């Protein structure tokens, strides 16, 4: 995983295996106390993008450039 910053925006790159599921990760995170504590802390510093649903700050982005395909 890598996290990048540009101005007041962050984005994360995750390298995952074939069995990765955002739904499974979301469910695991929802019951993980440390993840929830981190998310609450980060809401003080993060802003949802205009296209995000209420309460959502992590969204899937379209890849528009890759140096090494």
Steps between C-alpha positions, in 0.01 A plus 500: 500500500618852426338827601566822310415861580422791274375817666211397722436171320639154571479189292600145571625222276440147624659197341268207562457140398232350278282414803486858633150637554411857599181364659696255718750771598216740584338236724830419673578869556153563646567262791867591555522744792844634400384566142193682630712712738731589210208588272346728764835677547552538125155658446646805677754538219337347195232640274265294291513579129185656353394177327523289820186370670421637848753365752724362224856618450664203326387457143625293210683713245552442132862439404597757239876439473743215555869527425543121508181324382 
